Tab-separated table of C-alpha atoms and ligand atoms in Angstrom:
chain	number	residue	atom	x	y	z
A	1	MET	CA	17.221	72.533	1.816
A	2	ALA	CA	20.897	71.649	1.291
A	3	LYS	CA	21.641	70.421	-2.200
A	4	MET	CA	22.887	66.852	-2.500
A	5	TRP	CA	24.798	67.897	-5.586
A	6	ALA	CA	26.632	70.782	-3.851
A	7	GLY	CA	30.323	70.357	-4.561
A	8	ARG	CA	31.223	71.791	-7.921
A	9	THR	CA	29.089	74.748	-6.853
A	10	ALA	CA	28.063	75.830	-3.389
A	11	GLY	CA	24.561	74.751	-4.247
A	12	ASN	CA	23.084	78.072	-3.248
A	13	THR	CA	20.674	78.675	-6.058
A	14	ASP	CA	18.211	81.497	-6.195
A	15	LYS	CA	14.817	80.686	-4.631
A	16	MET	CA	13.013	81.369	-7.878
A	17	ALA	CA	15.488	79.176	-9.754
A	18	ASP	CA	14.932	76.428	-7.189
A	19	ASP	CA	11.188	76.495	-7.696
A	20	PHE	CA	11.626	76.622	-11.436
A	21	ASN	CA	13.947	73.630	-11.367
A	22	SER	CA	11.881	71.529	-8.992
A	23	SER	CA	9.689	68.679	-10.186
A	24	ILE	CA	8.625	67.248	-6.823
A	25	SER	CA	5.120	68.692	-7.124
A	26	PHE	CA	4.418	66.339	-10.014
A	27	ASP	CA	6.955	63.523	-9.735
A	28	SER	CA	6.157	62.691	-6.094
A	29	ARG	CA	3.417	60.442	-7.441
A	30	MET	CA	6.190	58.064	-8.524
A	31	TYR	CA	7.458	57.555	-4.956
A	32	ARG	CA	6.497	53.876	-4.881
A	33	GLN	CA	8.275	53.071	-8.131
A	34	ASP	CA	11.274	55.158	-7.060
A	35	ILE	CA	11.639	53.268	-3.780
A	36	THR	CA	11.002	49.841	-5.336
A	37	GLY	CA	13.578	50.615	-8.008
A	38	SER	CA	16.092	51.646	-5.345
A	39	MET	CA	15.500	48.450	-3.406
A	40	ALA	CA	16.326	46.369	-6.482
A	41	HIS	CA	19.376	48.537	-7.073
A	42	ALA	CA	20.608	48.050	-3.513
A	43	ALA	CA	20.044	44.303	-3.814
A	44	MET	CA	22.100	44.245	-7.007
A	45	LEU	CA	24.909	46.265	-5.433
A	46	GLY	CA	25.007	43.756	-2.575
A	47	ALA	CA	24.792	40.680	-4.789
A	48	LYS	CA	27.672	41.931	-6.927
A	49	GLY	CA	29.789	42.851	-3.906
A	50	ILE	CA	29.863	46.527	-4.877
A	51	ILE	CA	28.649	47.176	-1.348
A	52	THR	CA	28.508	44.513	1.363
A	53	GLN	CA	25.447	42.315	1.695
A	54	GLU	CA	24.910	43.747	5.151
A	55	GLU	CA	24.912	47.286	3.794
A	56	ALA	CA	22.486	46.254	1.071
A	57	ASP	CA	20.128	44.769	3.640
A	58	ILE	CA	20.258	47.939	5.732
A	59	LEU	CA	19.520	50.059	2.668
A	60	ILE	CA	16.605	47.833	1.633
A	61	LYS	CA	15.132	47.877	5.117
A	62	GLY	CA	15.518	51.656	5.297
A	63	LEU	CA	13.811	52.067	1.935
A	64	GLU	CA	11.011	49.748	2.992
A	65	GLU	CA	10.432	51.871	6.082
A	66	ILE	CA	10.330	55.055	4.033
A	67	LEU	CA	7.718	53.462	1.771
A	68	CYS	CA	5.608	52.386	4.765
A	69	ASP	CA	5.919	55.782	6.377
A	70	ILE	CA	4.845	57.611	3.233
A	71	GLU	CA	1.877	55.278	2.735
A	72	SER	CA	0.765	55.554	6.353
A	73	GLY	CA	1.094	59.325	6.287
A	74	LYS	CA	3.860	59.298	8.906
A	75	LEU	CA	6.333	60.785	6.453
A	76	ALA	CA	5.157	63.747	4.416
A	77	ILE	CA	6.887	64.367	1.116
A	78	ASN	CA	8.804	67.607	1.424
A	79	MET	CA	7.771	69.886	-1.395
A	80	GLU	CA	10.983	71.870	-0.939
A	81	ALA	CA	12.984	68.909	-2.308
A	82	GLU	CA	14.190	69.097	-5.906
A	83	ASP	CA	12.548	65.879	-7.010
A	84	ILE	CA	11.296	62.556	-5.661
A	85	HIS	CA	14.671	60.852	-6.232
A	86	MET	CA	16.509	63.428	-4.146
A	87	PHE	CA	13.839	63.361	-1.469
A	88	VAL	CA	14.002	59.605	-0.926
A	89	GLU	CA	17.790	59.570	-0.889
A	90	GLN	CA	17.902	62.500	1.486
A	91	VAL	CA	15.521	60.868	3.987
A	92	LEU	CA	17.427	57.597	3.699
A	93	THR	CA	20.699	59.352	4.463
A	94	GLU	CA	19.164	61.238	7.377
A	95	ARG	CA	17.934	57.958	8.804
A	96	LEU	CA	20.924	55.704	8.022
A	97	GLY	CA	23.864	58.103	7.980
A	98	GLU	CA	26.894	57.121	5.858
A	99	ILE	CA	25.375	53.904	4.499
A	100	GLY	CA	22.520	55.894	2.959
A	101	LYS	CA	25.067	57.690	0.843
A	102	LYS	CA	26.060	54.404	-0.829
A	103	LEU	CA	22.724	53.855	-2.593
A	104	HIS	CA	23.515	56.108	-5.519
A	105	THR	CA	26.573	54.046	-6.529
A	106	ALA	CA	26.525	52.958	-10.175
A	107	ARG	CA	23.418	54.857	-11.146
A	108	SER	CA	22.291	58.351	-11.986
A	109	ARG	CA	19.037	60.224	-11.739
A	110	ASN	CA	18.929	59.932	-15.509
A	111	ASP	CA	18.414	56.177	-15.521
A	112	GLN	CA	16.464	56.441	-12.278
A	113	VAL	CA	13.822	58.777	-13.663
A	114	ALA	CA	13.541	56.727	-16.847
A	115	LEU	CA	13.011	53.630	-14.695
A	116	ASP	CA	10.411	55.235	-12.428
A	117	LEU	CA	8.444	56.558	-15.350
A	118	ARG	CA	8.400	53.223	-17.165
A	119	MET	CA	7.291	51.424	-14.019
A	120	ASN	CA	4.668	54.036	-13.265
A	121	LEU	CA	3.178	54.058	-16.763
A	122	ARG	CA	3.255	50.280	-16.933
A	123	GLU	CA	0.952	50.229	-13.902
A	124	GLU	CA	-1.206	53.010	-15.259
A	125	ALA	CA	-1.610	51.137	-18.541
A	126	GLU	CA	-2.886	48.139	-16.572
A	127	ALA	CA	-5.316	50.365	-14.692
A	128	ILE	CA	-6.606	51.886	-17.930
A	129	ILE	CA	-7.009	48.434	-19.490
A	130	SER	CA	-9.114	47.310	-16.497
A	131	LEU	CA	-11.277	50.410	-16.756
A	132	LEU	CA	-11.767	49.818	-20.471
A	133	LYS	CA	-12.859	46.256	-19.743
A	134	GLU	CA	-15.407	47.526	-17.225
A	135	LEU	CA	-16.769	49.925	-19.816
A	136	ILE	CA	-17.072	47.142	-22.382
A	137	ASN	CA	-18.912	45.037	-19.807
A	138	ALA	CA	-21.332	47.888	-19.161
A	139	LEU	CA	-21.905	48.154	-22.900
A	140	LEU	CA	-22.506	44.403	-23.110
A	141	VAL	CA	-25.347	44.663	-20.601
A	142	GLN	CA	-27.087	47.288	-22.758
A	143	ILE	CA	-26.278	45.279	-25.869
A	144	LYS	CA	-27.854	42.102	-24.538
A	145	ALA	CA	-30.981	44.006	-23.508
A	146	ASN	CA	-31.301	45.614	-26.945
A	147	LYS	CA	-30.675	42.838	-29.432
A	148	LEU	CA	-34.034	43.478	-31.106
A	149	THR	CA	-34.217	47.244	-30.601
A	150	ILE	CA	-34.441	48.713	-34.072
A	151	MET	CA	-33.003	52.157	-34.747
A	152	PRO	CA	-31.935	54.049	-37.839
A	153	GLY	CA	-28.306	53.598	-38.793
A	154	TYR	CA	-26.815	56.816	-40.164
A	155	THR	CA	-24.358	57.989	-42.753
A	156	HIS	CA	-23.797	61.744	-43.085
A	157	LEU	CA	-26.089	61.884	-40.033
A	158	GLN	CA	-28.903	61.067	-42.457
A	159	ARG	CA	-31.021	58.007	-41.806
A	160	ALA	CA	-29.515	55.266	-43.937
A	161	GLN	CA	-30.469	51.677	-43.082
A	162	PRO	CA	-32.145	49.979	-40.134
A	163	ILE	CA	-29.839	48.461	-37.529
A	164	THR	CA	-30.246	47.347	-33.943
A	165	PHE	CA	-29.057	49.349	-30.980
A	166	ALA	CA	-27.031	46.286	-29.977
A	167	HIS	CA	-25.220	46.370	-33.317
A	168	HIS	CA	-24.467	50.064	-32.910
A	169	LEU	CA	-23.060	49.639	-29.394
A	170	LEU	CA	-21.041	46.627	-30.510
A	171	ALA	CA	-19.153	48.970	-32.829
A	172	TYR	CA	-17.899	50.807	-29.728
A	173	CYS	CA	-16.891	47.510	-28.115
A	174	MET	CA	-14.662	46.808	-31.115
A	175	MET	CA	-13.012	50.240	-30.828
A	176	LEU	CA	-12.414	49.802	-27.115
A	177	LEU	CA	-10.977	46.317	-27.651
A	178	ARG	CA	-8.503	47.819	-30.096
A	179	ASP	CA	-7.662	50.469	-27.502
A	180	ILE	CA	-6.843	47.710	-25.033
A	181	ASP	CA	-4.753	45.995	-27.675
A	182	ARG	CA	-2.888	49.232	-28.368
A	183	PHE	CA	-2.034	49.680	-24.677
A	184	CYS	CA	-0.845	46.047	-24.477
A	185	ASP	CA	1.271	46.450	-27.575
A	186	MET	CA	2.810	49.693	-26.356
A	187	LYS	CA	3.550	48.058	-23.009
A	188	LYS	CA	5.692	45.427	-24.727
A	189	ARG	CA	8.087	48.086	-26.001
A	190	MET	CA	7.916	50.102	-22.792
A	191	ASN	CA	8.712	47.154	-20.529
A	192	LYS	CA	12.496	47.274	-20.950
A	193	SER	CA	14.669	48.346	-18.063
A	194	PRO	CA	16.851	51.458	-18.374
A	195	ILE	CA	18.410	51.085	-14.914
A	196	GLY	CA	22.149	50.638	-15.127
A	197	CYS	CA	22.503	52.976	-18.101
A	198	CYS	CA	23.650	55.452	-15.446
A	199	ALA	CA	24.245	59.025	-16.590
A	200	LEU	CA	24.582	57.979	-20.247
A	201	ALA	CA	27.774	55.969	-20.784
A	202	GLY	CA	27.237	52.982	-18.523
A	203	THR	CA	29.465	52.418	-15.513
A	204	THR	CA	32.860	51.126	-14.473
A	205	TYR	CA	31.335	48.991	-11.704
A	206	ASP	CA	30.631	45.347	-12.346
A	207	THR	CA	26.833	45.701	-12.248
A	208	ASP	CA	24.148	43.215	-13.246
A	209	ARG	CA	21.462	44.951	-15.213
A	210	LEU	CA	19.560	41.757	-15.906
A	211	PHE	CA	19.313	41.042	-12.178
A	212	GLU	CA	17.613	44.401	-11.628
A	213	ALA	CA	15.405	44.095	-14.696
A	214	GLU	CA	14.168	40.702	-13.619
A	215	ARG	CA	13.477	41.802	-10.040
A	216	LEU	CA	11.444	44.719	-11.290
A	217	GLY	CA	9.372	42.659	-13.715
A	218	PHE	CA	10.888	43.884	-16.972
A	219	ASP	CA	11.053	41.729	-20.087
A	220	GLY	CA	14.568	42.850	-20.897
A	221	ILE	CA	16.853	45.857	-20.788
A	222	CYS	CA	17.452	48.920	-22.955
A	223	MET	CA	20.403	47.696	-24.993
A	224	ASN	CA	22.132	51.042	-25.466
A	225	SER	CA	22.822	53.154	-22.422
A	226	ILE	CA	22.602	56.450	-24.325
A	227	ASP	CA	19.236	55.437	-25.725
A	228	GLY	CA	18.103	54.129	-22.343
A	229	VAL	CA	18.343	57.537	-20.713
A	230	SER	CA	17.211	59.532	-23.749
A	231	ASP	CA	14.276	57.469	-24.911
A	232	ARG	CA	10.837	58.871	-24.242
A	233	ASP	CA	9.170	57.107	-27.197
A	234	PHE	CA	7.254	55.093	-24.651
A	235	CYS	CA	5.736	58.333	-23.333
A	236	VAL	CA	4.728	59.421	-26.817
A	237	GLU	CA	3.200	56.022	-27.483
A	238	PHE	CA	1.439	55.985	-24.139
A	239	VAL	CA	-0.160	59.396	-24.638
A	240	SER	CA	-0.976	58.471	-28.211
A	241	CYS	CA	-2.885	55.412	-26.923
A	242	CYS	CA	-4.680	57.747	-24.512
A	243	ALA	CA	-5.502	60.138	-27.344
A	244	VAL	CA	-7.016	57.405	-29.520
A	245	THR	CA	-9.077	56.131	-26.589
A	246	MET	CA	-10.312	59.666	-25.915
A	247	MET	CA	-11.190	60.052	-29.582
A	248	HIS	CA	-13.426	56.994	-29.259
A	249	LEU	CA	-14.960	58.211	-26.020
A	250	SER	CA	-15.633	61.579	-27.602
A	251	ARG	CA	-17.465	60.038	-30.550
A	252	PHE	CA	-19.599	58.014	-28.184
A	253	SER	CA	-20.174	61.089	-26.020
A	254	GLU	CA	-21.285	63.040	-29.058
A	255	GLU	CA	-23.847	60.361	-29.864
A	256	ILE	CA	-25.082	60.253	-26.281
A	257	ILE	CA	-25.504	64.030	-26.410
A	258	LEU	CA	-27.446	63.812	-29.665
A	259	TRP	CA	-29.545	60.881	-28.480
A	260	SER	CA	-30.461	62.741	-25.274
A	261	SER	CA	-31.823	65.718	-27.197
A	262	TRP	CA	-35.554	66.148	-27.814
A	263	GLU	CA	-34.802	65.890	-31.529
A	264	PHE	CA	-33.743	62.250	-31.036
A	265	LYS	CA	-34.780	61.153	-27.526
A	266	PHE	CA	-33.307	57.695	-28.066
A	267	VAL	CA	-31.956	57.565	-24.534
A	268	GLU	CA	-32.466	59.268	-21.227
A	269	LEU	CA	-29.468	59.687	-18.976
A	270	SER	CA	-29.802	59.084	-15.261
A	271	ASP	CA	-30.157	62.249	-13.186
A	272	ALA	CA	-26.878	61.282	-11.539
A	273	TYR	CA	-24.982	62.045	-14.751
A	274	THR	CA	-26.760	65.190	-15.893
A	275	THR	CA	-27.059	68.720	-14.602
A	276	GLY	CA	-29.741	71.375	-14.613
A	277	SER	CA	-29.622	74.911	-15.879
A	278	SER	CA	-29.401	77.842	-13.497
A	279	ILE	CA	-32.041	79.675	-15.525
A	280	MET	CA	-34.014	77.260	-17.714
A	281	PRO	CA	-36.090	75.005	-15.434
A	282	GLN	CA	-36.808	72.415	-18.134
A	283	LYS	CA	-33.154	71.607	-18.846
A	284	LYS	CA	-31.398	68.317	-18.258
A	285	ASN	CA	-27.937	68.709	-19.678
A	286	PRO	CA	-25.556	65.866	-20.587
A	287	ASP	CA	-22.581	67.690	-19.038
A	288	MET	CA	-20.555	64.549	-18.313
A	289	ALA	CA	-20.657	63.451	-21.936
A	290	GLU	CA	-19.839	66.997	-23.050
A	291	LEU	CA	-16.891	67.136	-20.671
A	292	ILE	CA	-15.520	63.848	-21.948
A	293	ARG	CA	-15.821	65.251	-25.481
A	294	GLY	CA	-14.116	68.454	-24.340
A	295	LYS	CA	-11.344	66.764	-22.386
A	296	THR	CA	-10.360	64.867	-25.509
A	297	GLY	CA	-8.865	68.136	-26.696
A	298	ARG	CA	-6.612	68.385	-23.694
A	299	VAL	CA	-5.268	64.862	-24.157
A	300	TYR	CA	-4.496	65.682	-27.798
A	301	GLY	CA	-2.690	68.725	-26.380
A	302	ASP	CA	-0.687	66.470	-24.051
A	303	LEU	CA	0.380	64.408	-27.056
A	304	MET	CA	1.512	67.458	-29.008
A	305	GLY	CA	3.250	68.695	-25.852
A	306	ILE	CA	5.449	65.638	-25.394
A	307	LEU	CA	6.230	65.386	-29.101
A	308	THR	CA	7.279	69.008	-29.130
A	309	VAL	CA	9.417	68.744	-25.997
A	310	LEU	CA	11.370	65.915	-27.605
A	311	LYS	CA	11.683	67.444	-31.048
A	312	GLY	CA	15.297	68.171	-31.899
A	313	LEU	CA	16.661	67.302	-28.438
A	314	PRO	CA	20.305	66.250	-28.674
A	315	LEU	CA	21.385	63.032	-26.925
A	316	ALA	CA	21.425	62.172	-24.130
A	317	TYR	CA	19.504	63.542	-21.107
A	318	ASN	CA	18.432	67.170	-21.168
A	319	LYS	CA	16.473	68.923	-18.481
A	320	ASP	CA	13.779	69.626	-21.063
A	321	MET	CA	12.788	66.036	-20.467
A	322	GLN	CA	11.489	66.878	-17.027
A	323	GLU	CA	8.665	68.535	-18.950
A	324	ASP	CA	7.418	65.107	-20.068
A	325	LYS	CA	5.687	64.243	-16.821
A	326	GLU	CA	2.949	66.803	-16.292
A	327	GLY	CA	1.405	66.205	-19.702
A	328	ILE	CA	1.656	62.439	-19.382
A	329	PHE	CA	0.125	62.380	-15.933
A	330	ASP	CA	-2.592	64.728	-17.092
A	331	ALA	CA	-3.391	62.317	-19.922
A	332	VAL	CA	-3.398	59.366	-17.485
A	333	ASP	CA	-5.709	61.101	-15.030
A	334	THR	CA	-8.014	62.431	-17.720
A	335	VAL	CA	-8.435	59.092	-19.475
A	336	LYS	CA	-9.003	57.261	-16.210
A	337	THR	CA	-11.624	59.733	-14.985
A	338	CYS	CA	-13.395	59.828	-18.328
A	339	ILE	CA	-13.676	56.045	-18.652
A	340	GLY	CA	-14.606	55.904	-14.977
A	341	ILE	CA	-17.546	58.258	-15.490
A	342	MET	CA	-18.595	56.827	-18.848
A	343	THR	CA	-19.129	53.340	-17.406
A	344	PRO	CA	-21.851	54.136	-14.852
A	345	MET	CA	-23.360	56.664	-17.265
A	346	VAL	CA	-23.835	53.851	-19.804
A	347	GLU	CA	-24.981	51.429	-17.118
A	348	THR	CA	-27.714	53.752	-15.861
A	349	MET	CA	-28.827	55.092	-19.236
A	350	THR	CA	-32.463	54.323	-20.116
A	351	VAL	CA	-32.951	53.239	-23.704
A	352	LEU	CA	-36.176	54.361	-25.400
A	353	PRO	CA	-36.864	51.731	-28.100
A	354	GLU	CA	-40.217	53.226	-29.221
A	355	ASN	CA	-38.515	56.486	-30.154
A	356	MET	CA	-35.770	54.676	-32.000
A	357	LYS	CA	-38.352	52.622	-33.875
A	358	ARG	CA	-40.369	55.729	-34.755
A	359	ALA	CA	-37.268	57.383	-36.167
A	360	ALA	CA	-36.489	54.211	-38.106
A	361	GLN	CA	-39.969	54.180	-39.608
A	362	GLU	CA	-39.442	57.607	-41.100
A	363	GLY	CA	-36.734	58.359	-43.591
A	364	PHE	CA	-37.230	55.520	-46.080
A	365	ILE	CA	-34.390	53.512	-44.615
A	366	ASN	CA	-35.796	50.384	-46.256
A	367	ALA	CA	-35.347	51.820	-49.768
A	368	THR	CA	-32.218	49.699	-50.335
A	369	ASP	CA	-34.277	46.628	-49.479
A	370	LEU	CA	-36.962	47.717	-51.944
A	371	ALA	CA	-34.328	47.841	-54.682
A	372	ASP	CA	-32.916	44.478	-53.532
A	373	TYR	CA	-36.439	43.019	-53.809
A	374	LEU	CA	-36.508	43.824	-57.535
A	375	VAL	CA	-32.945	42.605	-58.012
A	376	LYS	CA	-33.837	39.252	-56.459
A	377	LYS	CA	-36.671	39.029	-59.007
A	378	GLY	CA	-34.235	39.478	-61.861
A	379	MET	CA	-33.888	43.240	-62.425
A	380	PRO	CA	-30.366	44.741	-62.733
A	381	PHE	CA	-29.438	46.734	-59.593
A	382	ARG	CA	-29.076	50.132	-61.324
A	383	SER	CA	-32.610	49.919	-62.795
A	384	ALA	CA	-33.992	48.721	-59.452
A	385	TYR	CA	-32.214	51.607	-57.714
A	386	LYS	CA	-33.803	54.119	-60.108
A	387	ILE	CA	-37.315	52.744	-59.713
A	388	SER	CA	-36.999	52.659	-55.929
A	389	GLY	CA	-35.856	56.286	-55.977
A	390	SER	CA	-38.922	57.300	-57.976
A	391	ILE	CA	-41.185	55.422	-55.559
A	392	VAL	CA	-39.578	57.227	-52.612
A	393	ALA	CA	-40.219	60.554	-54.390
A	394	GLU	CA	-43.860	59.542	-54.896
A	395	CYS	CA	-44.225	58.652	-51.209
A	396	ILE	CA	-42.745	62.002	-50.182
A	397	LYS	CA	-45.322	63.695	-52.386
A	398	ARG	CA	-48.124	61.657	-50.806
A	399	ARG	CA	-46.686	62.012	-47.316
A	400	CYS	CA	-46.673	58.290	-46.756
A	401	VAL	CA	-44.028	55.591	-46.171
A	402	LEU	CA	-43.072	52.711	-48.491
A	403	GLU	CA	-45.041	50.252	-46.372
A	404	ASP	CA	-48.287	52.235	-46.962
A	405	LEU	CA	-48.171	52.645	-50.728
A	406	PRO	CA	-50.818	50.352	-52.292
A	407	ILE	CA	-49.659	47.439	-54.439
A	408	ALA	CA	-51.506	48.865	-57.437
A	409	GLU	CA	-49.235	51.908	-57.302
A	410	TYR	CA	-46.152	49.697	-57.081
A	411	LYS	CA	-47.283	47.828	-60.151
A	412	ASN	CA	-47.230	51.094	-62.130
A	413	TYR	CA	-43.455	51.040	-61.631
A	414	SER	CA	-42.834	47.359	-62.221
A	415	GLU	CA	-44.845	44.224	-62.790
A	416	LEU	CA	-42.320	42.392	-60.590
A	417	PHE	CA	-43.911	43.869	-57.454
A	418	GLU	CA	-46.247	41.514	-55.612
A	419	GLU	CA	-47.923	41.355	-52.195
A	420	ASP	CA	-44.892	39.654	-50.591
A	421	LEU	CA	-43.060	42.957	-50.990
A	422	TYR	CA	-44.559	44.347	-47.741
A	423	GLY	CA	-43.071	41.536	-45.701
A	424	GLU	CA	-39.732	42.010	-47.437
A	425	ILE	CA	-39.449	45.708	-46.660
A	426	SER	CA	-40.624	45.609	-43.061
A	427	LEU	CA	-37.886	46.935	-40.768
A	428	GLU	CA	-37.743	43.640	-38.890
A	429	THR	CA	-37.064	41.782	-42.147
A	430	CYS	CA	-34.502	44.355	-43.246
A	431	VAL	CA	-32.580	43.763	-40.010
A	432	ALA	CA	-33.083	39.991	-39.937
A	433	LYS	CA	-31.808	39.609	-43.480
A	434	ARG	CA	-28.472	41.277	-42.897
A	435	ILE	CA	-26.872	38.005	-41.999
A	436	SER	CA	-23.388	38.723	-43.308
A	437	LEU	CA	-20.610	38.391	-40.722
A	438	GLY	CA	-20.453	41.605	-38.718
A	439	GLY	CA	-23.922	42.597	-39.917
A	440	THR	CA	-26.961	43.705	-37.941
A	441	SER	CA	-29.009	40.470	-37.835
A	442	LEU	CA	-29.541	38.807	-34.484
A	443	ASP	CA	-27.297	35.904	-35.360
A	444	SER	CA	-24.504	38.170	-36.604
A	445	CYS	CA	-24.734	40.291	-33.458
A	446	ASN	CA	-24.656	37.198	-31.262
A	447	LYS	CA	-21.426	36.207	-32.963
A	448	GLN	CA	-20.019	39.687	-32.304
A	449	ILE	CA	-21.000	39.422	-28.641
A	450	GLU	CA	-19.222	36.080	-28.439
A	451	PHE	CA	-16.146	37.640	-30.020
A	452	VAL	CA	-16.111	40.554	-27.565
A	453	GLU	CA	-16.546	38.223	-24.612
A	454	SER	CA	-13.753	35.935	-25.740
A	455	GLU	CA	-11.418	38.924	-26.255
A	456	LEU	CA	-12.212	40.126	-22.733
A	457	CYS	CA	-11.142	36.765	-21.312
A	458	LYS	CA	-7.730	36.933	-22.968
B	501	LIG	N1	13.632	65.591	-12.152
B	501	LIG	C1	14.422	65.146	-13.237
B	501	LIG	C2	13.506	64.788	-14.437
B	501	LIG	O1	12.371	64.651	-14.219
B	501	LIG	C3	15.201	63.936	-12.847
B	501	LIG	C4	16.429	63.720	-13.637
B	501	LIG	C5	17.430	64.763	-13.314
B	501	LIG	N2	18.661	64.537	-13.977
B	501	LIG	C6	19.606	65.477	-14.056
B	501	LIG	N3	20.688	65.146	-14.693
B	501	LIG	N4	19.435	66.673	-13.591
B	501	LIG	O2	13.935	64.693	-15.534
C-alpha cells in the first residue's frame, strides 16, 4: 500500500519493517471513535473557514458513509494499512479525491490517536460500570435470600465469629461500589480533549478546540499541547482501576473455589459454570472462578506493561506509545469477560445453609460472646477472656461445644454463670446482637442493603 507520508522518503519500507510498524491489527477497534473524531474536526474546519462549509459537509458525509460501510460489513478494514487513522483517511481520499486530502489540516496523528483512545476508553469505562452494577444486583438477590443464613466468619482462615452469608456478600458489594467509583473518578480526568494539540506545538490555523471538545462530549481540553499528545496517565489509571477490580474478583473467586470444595461445601455451582475431569469421574471443577483468579495476573501484567512503556519517555510523542494499546485492550476485554461470567455464576449458585450452619456450630465461634456474657455481669474483659479460653480447652478435651457444657461445670469457673447463658451464646443471638452499624445483625445488614441500592441508583 502506498504510504500517505511518502515525500521526505520514497515510502518504500521493508515488508518486515512495515509489519513491525503497523498497529492496525489492534487499533482498528477504535474505528468508530476515529471517524466520529474526524467528523467533529471537519465540522470545526468548516465553521472556522479553514476549509469551506461545503467541503466540510462533503467530508462529514464521506466519513459517515465509511462508518456505515464498516458497520454493515460492506467495507472491510485493510490489515495492510499502517493504522486505523491512515486507513480511514486513505478510503476517504479514494472516495472523495482532492477534498479528502483536506481532512488532516490542523491536526496530527499524535492528537488523533490520543483522542481516539480517550473516547474509546471512556465508553469502555461505562460498559465496565454497567457490568459491575449487574454483578452487584446478582449479589443482592443472593443477599436478600440469605439474610438469616448463618456461617462462620473467618480471620486467618480460622473460624472466628458467626456472621450471615448476606453480611459476607455485602462486603463484596462495597468493594464493587468502590470499583465503580474509581472508574467514575478516573473518567473525570480522562474526559479532556487532546484534539487540536496537533503534532505537539499547536497550530498556526485559527482552530476552535472547545468547539471540537464540546461536540465530542468532553468536559474540557488538555491545556498544554505537549502534554495533550504525551499524556497516557489516563491509560495507567484505567488499567489500574481494572487491576483493582480484578483483585476483588479474584478474592471472591478464591472463596467460591473454597466454598465449592467438599471440605466446605457451602455452595454448589451450576453445572453451566463448572467442568468435569477427563480422568476423575467424580470431579466438578470451578474452572470459571479459577480462570478469573488466574486472569487477574494478566491484568496486573498489563498495568506493569503500560507503566514500563512510559517510564523515562522524553516529551512529546514517541512511537513507543503505540505499545500502550494492546495491554489496555487486553485489560478491558479481560475485565469485561470476567465480570460477565461472574454474574450468572453468582446468580445460579446454590447456597447450602445447613452446611454453613454446621461449620458455624463447630470451632467455638461464640467464645467471644461467652466472654462478653461475663463482662456484662461485671467481670473485667481480660479475666473473662481467660476464663472463656479455659472453658474452650475443657470442651475440646470433652469433645463437646460450649452450648453442651452443663451449667454446673460453668459454675466451677465463675459464679456469674447462670442458665440464661445458653440463650446468650446461641449462634442466632450472637448474630442478632451485633447491631453496630455495618455489623452482621439483620437490621445492620438491611441498612447496608439500602446503602448499596441507593448507590446503584446514583
Ligand atoms: N499508530 C500510532 C500509535 O498508536 C498513531 C500515532 C502515530 N504518530 C506518529 N507520529 N507516527 O501511536
